[in-house]
GROMACS .gro file of N, CA and C in nm:
model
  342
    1UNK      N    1   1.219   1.328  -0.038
    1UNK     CA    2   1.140   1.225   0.024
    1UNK      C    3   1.011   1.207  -0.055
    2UNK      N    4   0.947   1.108  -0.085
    2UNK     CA    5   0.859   1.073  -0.136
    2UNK      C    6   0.696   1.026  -0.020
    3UNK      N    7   0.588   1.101  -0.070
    3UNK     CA    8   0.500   1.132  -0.014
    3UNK      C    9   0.387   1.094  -0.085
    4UNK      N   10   0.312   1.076  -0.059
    4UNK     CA   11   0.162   1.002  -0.168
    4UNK      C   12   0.064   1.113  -0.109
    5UNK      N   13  -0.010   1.170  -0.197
    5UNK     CA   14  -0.126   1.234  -0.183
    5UNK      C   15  -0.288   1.122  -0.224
    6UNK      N   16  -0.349   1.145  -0.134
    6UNK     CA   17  -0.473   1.013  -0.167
    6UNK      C   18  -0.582   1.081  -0.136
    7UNK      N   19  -0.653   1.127  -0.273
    7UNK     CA   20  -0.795   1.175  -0.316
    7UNK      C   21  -0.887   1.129  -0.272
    8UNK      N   22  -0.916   1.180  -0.104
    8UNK     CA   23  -1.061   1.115  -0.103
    8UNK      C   24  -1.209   1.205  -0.099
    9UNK      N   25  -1.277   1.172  -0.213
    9UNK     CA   26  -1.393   1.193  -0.232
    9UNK      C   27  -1.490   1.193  -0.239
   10UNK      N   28  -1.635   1.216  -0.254
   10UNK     CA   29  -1.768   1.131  -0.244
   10UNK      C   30  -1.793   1.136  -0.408
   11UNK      N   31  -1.804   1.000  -0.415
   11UNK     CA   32  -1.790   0.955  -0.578
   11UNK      C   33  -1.905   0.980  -0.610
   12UNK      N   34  -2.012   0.981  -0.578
   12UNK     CA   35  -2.141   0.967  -0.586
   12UNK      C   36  -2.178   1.123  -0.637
   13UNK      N   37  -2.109   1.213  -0.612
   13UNK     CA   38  -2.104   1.368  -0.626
   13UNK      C   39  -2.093   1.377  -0.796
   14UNK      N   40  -2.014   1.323  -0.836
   14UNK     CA   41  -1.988   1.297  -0.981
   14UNK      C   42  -2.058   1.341  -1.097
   15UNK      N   43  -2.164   1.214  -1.036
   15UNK     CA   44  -2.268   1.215  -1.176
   15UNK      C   45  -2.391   1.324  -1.142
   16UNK      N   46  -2.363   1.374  -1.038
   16UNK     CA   47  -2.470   1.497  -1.019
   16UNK      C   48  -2.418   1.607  -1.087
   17UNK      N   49  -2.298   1.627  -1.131
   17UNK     CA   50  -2.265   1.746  -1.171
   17UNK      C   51  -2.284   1.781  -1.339
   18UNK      N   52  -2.329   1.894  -1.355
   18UNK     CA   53  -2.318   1.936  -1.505
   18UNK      C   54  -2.217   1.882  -1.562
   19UNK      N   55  -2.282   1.881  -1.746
   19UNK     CA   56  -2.144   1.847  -1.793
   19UNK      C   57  -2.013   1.950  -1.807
   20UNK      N   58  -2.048   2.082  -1.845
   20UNK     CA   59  -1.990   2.200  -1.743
   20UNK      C   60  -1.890   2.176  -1.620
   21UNK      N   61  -1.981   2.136  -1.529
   21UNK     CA   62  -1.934   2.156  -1.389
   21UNK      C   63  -1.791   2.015  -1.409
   22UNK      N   64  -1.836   1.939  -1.500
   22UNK     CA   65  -1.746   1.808  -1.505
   22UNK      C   66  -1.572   1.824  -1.572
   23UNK      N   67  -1.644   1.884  -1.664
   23UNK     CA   68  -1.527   1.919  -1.805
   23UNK      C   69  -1.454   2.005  -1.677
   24UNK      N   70  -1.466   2.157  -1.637
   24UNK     CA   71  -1.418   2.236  -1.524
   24UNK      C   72  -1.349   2.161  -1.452
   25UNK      N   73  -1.378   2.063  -1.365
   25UNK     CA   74  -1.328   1.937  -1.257
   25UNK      C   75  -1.208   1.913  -1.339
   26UNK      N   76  -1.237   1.849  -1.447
   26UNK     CA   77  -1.130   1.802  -1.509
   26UNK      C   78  -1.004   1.851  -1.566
   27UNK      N   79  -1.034   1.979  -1.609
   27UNK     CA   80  -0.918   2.108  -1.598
   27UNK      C   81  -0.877   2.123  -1.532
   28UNK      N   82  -0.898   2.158  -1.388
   28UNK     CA   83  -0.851   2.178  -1.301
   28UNK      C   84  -0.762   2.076  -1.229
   29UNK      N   85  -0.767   1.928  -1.237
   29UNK     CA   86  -0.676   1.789  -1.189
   29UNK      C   87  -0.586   1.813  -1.319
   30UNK      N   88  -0.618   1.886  -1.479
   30UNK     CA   89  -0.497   1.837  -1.529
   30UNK      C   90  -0.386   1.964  -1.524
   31UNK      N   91  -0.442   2.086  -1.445
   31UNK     CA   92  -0.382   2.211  -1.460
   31UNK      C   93  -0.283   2.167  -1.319
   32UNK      N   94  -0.360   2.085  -1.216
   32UNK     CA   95  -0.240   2.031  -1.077
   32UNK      C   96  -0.199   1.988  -1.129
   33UNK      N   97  -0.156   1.832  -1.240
   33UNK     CA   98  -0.086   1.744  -1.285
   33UNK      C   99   0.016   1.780  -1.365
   34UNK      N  100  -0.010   1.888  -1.454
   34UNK     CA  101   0.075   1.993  -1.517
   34UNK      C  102   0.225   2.084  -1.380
   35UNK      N  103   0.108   2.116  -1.347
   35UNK     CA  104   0.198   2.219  -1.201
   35UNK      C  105   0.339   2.103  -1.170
   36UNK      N  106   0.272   1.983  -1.117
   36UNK     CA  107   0.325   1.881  -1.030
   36UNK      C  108   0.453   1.845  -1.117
   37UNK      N  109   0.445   1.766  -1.263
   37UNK     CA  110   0.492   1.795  -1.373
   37UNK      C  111   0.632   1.876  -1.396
   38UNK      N  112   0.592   1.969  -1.434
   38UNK     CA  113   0.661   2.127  -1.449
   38UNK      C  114   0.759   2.146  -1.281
   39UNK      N  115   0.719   2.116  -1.198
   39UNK     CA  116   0.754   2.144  -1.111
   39UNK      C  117   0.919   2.042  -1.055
   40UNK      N  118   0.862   1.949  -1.189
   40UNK     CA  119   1.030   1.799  -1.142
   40UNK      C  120   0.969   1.705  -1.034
   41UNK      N  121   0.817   1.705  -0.975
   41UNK     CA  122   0.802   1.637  -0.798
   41UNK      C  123   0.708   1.535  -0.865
   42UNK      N  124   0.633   1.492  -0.950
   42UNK     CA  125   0.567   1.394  -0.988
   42UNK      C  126   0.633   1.294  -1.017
   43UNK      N  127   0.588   1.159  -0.961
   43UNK     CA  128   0.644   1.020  -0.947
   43UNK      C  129   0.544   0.947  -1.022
   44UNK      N  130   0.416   1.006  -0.994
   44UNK     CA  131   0.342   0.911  -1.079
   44UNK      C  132   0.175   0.920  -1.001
   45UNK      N  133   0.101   0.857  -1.063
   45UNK     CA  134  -0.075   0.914  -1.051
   45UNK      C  135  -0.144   0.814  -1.130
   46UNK      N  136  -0.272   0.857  -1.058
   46UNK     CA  137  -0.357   0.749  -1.128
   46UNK      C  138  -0.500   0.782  -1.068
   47UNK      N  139  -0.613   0.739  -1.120
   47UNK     CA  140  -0.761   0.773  -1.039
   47UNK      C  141  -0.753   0.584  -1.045
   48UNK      N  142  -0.887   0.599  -0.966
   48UNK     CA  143  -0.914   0.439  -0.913
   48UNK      C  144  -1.065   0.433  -0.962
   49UNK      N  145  -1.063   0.323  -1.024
   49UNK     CA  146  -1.223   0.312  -1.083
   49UNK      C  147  -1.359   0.334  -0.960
   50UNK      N  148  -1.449   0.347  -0.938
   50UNK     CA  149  -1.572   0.345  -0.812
   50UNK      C  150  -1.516   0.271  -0.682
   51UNK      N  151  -1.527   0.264  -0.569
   51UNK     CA  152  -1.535   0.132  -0.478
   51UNK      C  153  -1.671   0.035  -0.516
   52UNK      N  154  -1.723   0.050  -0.603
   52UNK     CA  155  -1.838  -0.030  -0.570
   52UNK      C  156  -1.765  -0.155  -0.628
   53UNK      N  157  -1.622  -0.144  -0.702
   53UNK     CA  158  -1.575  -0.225  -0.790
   53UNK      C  159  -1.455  -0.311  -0.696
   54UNK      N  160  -1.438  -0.202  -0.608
   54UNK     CA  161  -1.347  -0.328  -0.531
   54UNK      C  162  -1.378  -0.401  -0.439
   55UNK      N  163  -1.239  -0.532  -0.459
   55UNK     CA  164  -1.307  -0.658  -0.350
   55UNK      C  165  -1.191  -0.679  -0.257
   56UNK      N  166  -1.207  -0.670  -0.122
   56UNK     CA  167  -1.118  -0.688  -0.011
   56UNK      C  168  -1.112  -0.826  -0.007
   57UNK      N  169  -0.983  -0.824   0.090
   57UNK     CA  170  -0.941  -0.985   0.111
   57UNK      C  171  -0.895  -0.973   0.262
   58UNK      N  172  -0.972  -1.094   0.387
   58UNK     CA  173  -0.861  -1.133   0.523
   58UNK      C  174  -0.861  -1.235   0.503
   59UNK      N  175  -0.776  -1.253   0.606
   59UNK     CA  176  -0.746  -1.343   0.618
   59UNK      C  177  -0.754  -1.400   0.771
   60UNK      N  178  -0.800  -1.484   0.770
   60UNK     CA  179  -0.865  -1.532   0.976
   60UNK      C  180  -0.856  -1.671   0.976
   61UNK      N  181  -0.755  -1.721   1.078
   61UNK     CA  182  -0.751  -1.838   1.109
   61UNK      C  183  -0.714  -1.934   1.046
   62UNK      N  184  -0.624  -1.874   0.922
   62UNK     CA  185  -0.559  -1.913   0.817
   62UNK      C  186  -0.660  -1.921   0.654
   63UNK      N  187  -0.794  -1.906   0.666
   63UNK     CA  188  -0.888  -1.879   0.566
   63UNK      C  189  -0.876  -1.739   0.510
   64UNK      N  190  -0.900  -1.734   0.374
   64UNK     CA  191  -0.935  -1.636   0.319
   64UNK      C  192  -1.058  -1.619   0.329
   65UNK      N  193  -1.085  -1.416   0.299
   65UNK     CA  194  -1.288  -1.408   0.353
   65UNK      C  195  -1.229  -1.321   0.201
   66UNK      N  196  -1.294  -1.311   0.110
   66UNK     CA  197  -1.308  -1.226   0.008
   66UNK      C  198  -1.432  -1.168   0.032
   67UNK      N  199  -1.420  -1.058   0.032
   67UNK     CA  200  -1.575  -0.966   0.025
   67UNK      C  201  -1.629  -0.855  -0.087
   68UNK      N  202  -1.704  -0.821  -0.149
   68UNK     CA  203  -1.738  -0.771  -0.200
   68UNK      C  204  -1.738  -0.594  -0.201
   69UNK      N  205  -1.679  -0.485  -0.230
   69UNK     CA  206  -1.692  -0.376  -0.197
   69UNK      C  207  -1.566  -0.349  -0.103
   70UNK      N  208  -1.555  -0.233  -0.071
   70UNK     CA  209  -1.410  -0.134  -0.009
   70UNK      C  210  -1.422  -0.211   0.139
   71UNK      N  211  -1.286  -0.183   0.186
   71UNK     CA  212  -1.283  -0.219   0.343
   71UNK      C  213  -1.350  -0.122   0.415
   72UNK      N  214  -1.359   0.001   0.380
   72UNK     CA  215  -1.430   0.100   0.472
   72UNK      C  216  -1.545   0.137   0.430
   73UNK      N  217  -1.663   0.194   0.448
   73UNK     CA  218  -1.783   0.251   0.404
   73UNK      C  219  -1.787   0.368   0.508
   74UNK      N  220  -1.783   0.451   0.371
   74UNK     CA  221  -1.781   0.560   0.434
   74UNK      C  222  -1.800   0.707   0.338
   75UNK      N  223  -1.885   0.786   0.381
   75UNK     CA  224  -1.944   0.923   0.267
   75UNK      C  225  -1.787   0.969   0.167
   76UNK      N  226  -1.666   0.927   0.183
   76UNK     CA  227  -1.597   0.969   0.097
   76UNK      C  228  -1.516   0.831   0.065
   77UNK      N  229  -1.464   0.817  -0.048
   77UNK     CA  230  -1.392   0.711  -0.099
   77UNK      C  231  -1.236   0.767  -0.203
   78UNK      N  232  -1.160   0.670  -0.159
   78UNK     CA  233  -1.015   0.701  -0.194
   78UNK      C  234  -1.010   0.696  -0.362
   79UNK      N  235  -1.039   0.791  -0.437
   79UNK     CA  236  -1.092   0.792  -0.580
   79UNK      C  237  -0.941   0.808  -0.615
   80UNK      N  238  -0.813   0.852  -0.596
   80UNK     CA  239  -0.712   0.816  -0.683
   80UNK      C  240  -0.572   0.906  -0.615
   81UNK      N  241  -0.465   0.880  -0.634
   81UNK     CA  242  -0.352   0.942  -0.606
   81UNK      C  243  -0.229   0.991  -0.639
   82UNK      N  244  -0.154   1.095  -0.627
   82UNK     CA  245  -0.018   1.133  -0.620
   82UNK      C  246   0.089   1.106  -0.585
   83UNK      N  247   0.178   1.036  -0.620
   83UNK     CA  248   0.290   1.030  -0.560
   83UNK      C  249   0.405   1.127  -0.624
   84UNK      N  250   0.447   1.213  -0.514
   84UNK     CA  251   0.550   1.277  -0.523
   84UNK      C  252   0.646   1.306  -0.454
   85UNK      N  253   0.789   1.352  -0.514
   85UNK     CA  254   0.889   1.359  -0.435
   85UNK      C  255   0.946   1.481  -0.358
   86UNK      N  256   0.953   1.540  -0.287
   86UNK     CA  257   0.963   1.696  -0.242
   86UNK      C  258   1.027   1.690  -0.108
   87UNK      N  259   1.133   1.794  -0.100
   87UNK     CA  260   1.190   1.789   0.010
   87UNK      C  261   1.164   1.777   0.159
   88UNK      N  262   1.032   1.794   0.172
   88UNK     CA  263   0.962   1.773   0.335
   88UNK      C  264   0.830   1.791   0.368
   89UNK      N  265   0.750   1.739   0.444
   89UNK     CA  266   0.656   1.762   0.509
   89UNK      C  267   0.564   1.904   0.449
   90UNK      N  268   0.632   1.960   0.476
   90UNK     CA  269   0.575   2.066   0.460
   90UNK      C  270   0.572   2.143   0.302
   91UNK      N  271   0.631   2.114   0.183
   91UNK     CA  272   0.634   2.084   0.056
   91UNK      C  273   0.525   2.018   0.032
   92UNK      N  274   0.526   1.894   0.097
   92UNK     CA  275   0.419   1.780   0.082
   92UNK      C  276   0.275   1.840   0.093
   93UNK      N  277   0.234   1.922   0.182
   93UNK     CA  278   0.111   1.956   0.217
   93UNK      C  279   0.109   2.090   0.194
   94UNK      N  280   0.168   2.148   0.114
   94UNK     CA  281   0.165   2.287   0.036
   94UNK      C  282   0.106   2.235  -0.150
   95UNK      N  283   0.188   2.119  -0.155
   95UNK     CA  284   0.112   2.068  -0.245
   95UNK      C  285  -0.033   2.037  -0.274
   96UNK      N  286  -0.062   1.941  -0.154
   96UNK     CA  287  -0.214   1.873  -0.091
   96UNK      C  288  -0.294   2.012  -0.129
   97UNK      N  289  -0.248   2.092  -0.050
   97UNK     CA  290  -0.379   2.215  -0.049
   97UNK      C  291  -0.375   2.287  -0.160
   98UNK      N  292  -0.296   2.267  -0.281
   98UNK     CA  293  -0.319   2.286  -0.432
   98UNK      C  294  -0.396   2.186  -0.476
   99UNK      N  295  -0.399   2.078  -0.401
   99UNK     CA  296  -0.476   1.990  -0.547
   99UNK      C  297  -0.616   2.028  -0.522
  100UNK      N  298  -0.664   1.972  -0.649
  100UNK     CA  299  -0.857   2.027  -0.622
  100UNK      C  300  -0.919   1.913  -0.541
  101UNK      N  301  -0.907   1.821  -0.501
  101UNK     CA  302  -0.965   1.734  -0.407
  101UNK      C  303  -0.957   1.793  -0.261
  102UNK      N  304  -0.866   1.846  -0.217
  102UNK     CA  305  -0.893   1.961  -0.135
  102UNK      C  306  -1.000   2.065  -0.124
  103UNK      N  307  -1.077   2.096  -0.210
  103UNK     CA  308  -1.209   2.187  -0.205
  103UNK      C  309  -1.352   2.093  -0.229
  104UNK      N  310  -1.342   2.017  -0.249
  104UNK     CA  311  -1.462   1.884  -0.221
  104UNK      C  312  -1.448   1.764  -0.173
  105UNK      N  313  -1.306   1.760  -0.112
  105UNK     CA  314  -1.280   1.610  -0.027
  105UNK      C  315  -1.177   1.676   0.036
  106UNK      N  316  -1.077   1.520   0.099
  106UNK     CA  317  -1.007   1.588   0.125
  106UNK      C  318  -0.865   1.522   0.067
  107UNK      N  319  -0.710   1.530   0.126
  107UNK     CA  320  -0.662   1.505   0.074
  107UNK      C  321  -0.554   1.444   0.163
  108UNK      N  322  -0.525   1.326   0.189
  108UNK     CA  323  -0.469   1.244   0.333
  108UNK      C  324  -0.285   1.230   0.262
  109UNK      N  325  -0.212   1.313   0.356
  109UNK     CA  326  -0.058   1.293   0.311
  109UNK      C  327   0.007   1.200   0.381
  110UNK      N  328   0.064   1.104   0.331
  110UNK     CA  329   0.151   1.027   0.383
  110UNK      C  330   0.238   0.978   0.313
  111UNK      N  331   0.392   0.980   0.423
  111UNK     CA  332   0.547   0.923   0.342
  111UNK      C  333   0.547   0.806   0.336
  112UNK      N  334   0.596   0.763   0.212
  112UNK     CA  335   0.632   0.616   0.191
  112UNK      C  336   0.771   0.569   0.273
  113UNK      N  337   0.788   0.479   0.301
  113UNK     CA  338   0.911   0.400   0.359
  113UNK      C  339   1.016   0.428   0.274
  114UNK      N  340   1.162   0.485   0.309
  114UNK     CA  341   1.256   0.519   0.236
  114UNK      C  342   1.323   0.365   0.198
   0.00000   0.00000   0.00000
């Protein structure tokens, strides 16, 4: 079954960190991506540029409202995700609590539609 893992983080945390503390960060997402990898369960991944960059769209009363910035505001933002395939639920979130967005965000599991 296929399951999406979705990185949410406080982006803003980022640029506070050493370049140290950064390079480290970054080992560590490619040492999960490796695991995930190696493991046969990776479908595919990606990070998502800032929210300050995205633009929502409704639609009301048959008008489009384009707005500027994420649909939600909120101290953590959906910075990028996993999709993988693994036999259940519980695979799924044995995973989650490997990835490193789990120790400074968190990490929201949900199955895709078969």
């Amino acid at each position: 079954m296929q399951y999406i893992l979705m990185l949410y983080v406080n982006e803003a945390g980022w640029p506070k960190l050493t370049p140290a503390e950064q390079e480290q960060g970054m080992a560590a997402y490619q040492a999960f991506t490796e695991a995930l990898t190696k493991a046969g369960v990776l479908r595919g991944s990606n990070r998502l540029q800032p929210s300050s960059t995205a633009t929502t769209v409704h639609v009301a009363d048959g008008k489009s409202q384009v707005l500027d910035g994420p649909y939600a505001d909120s101290k953590e933002q959906l910075g990028g995700y996993y999709l993988i395939d693994v036999p259940d639920l519980n695979a799924a979130l044995s995973w989650a609590a490997r990835c490193p967005a789990a120790n400074h965000g968190v990490v929201e599991v949900r199955p895709l539609w078969a």
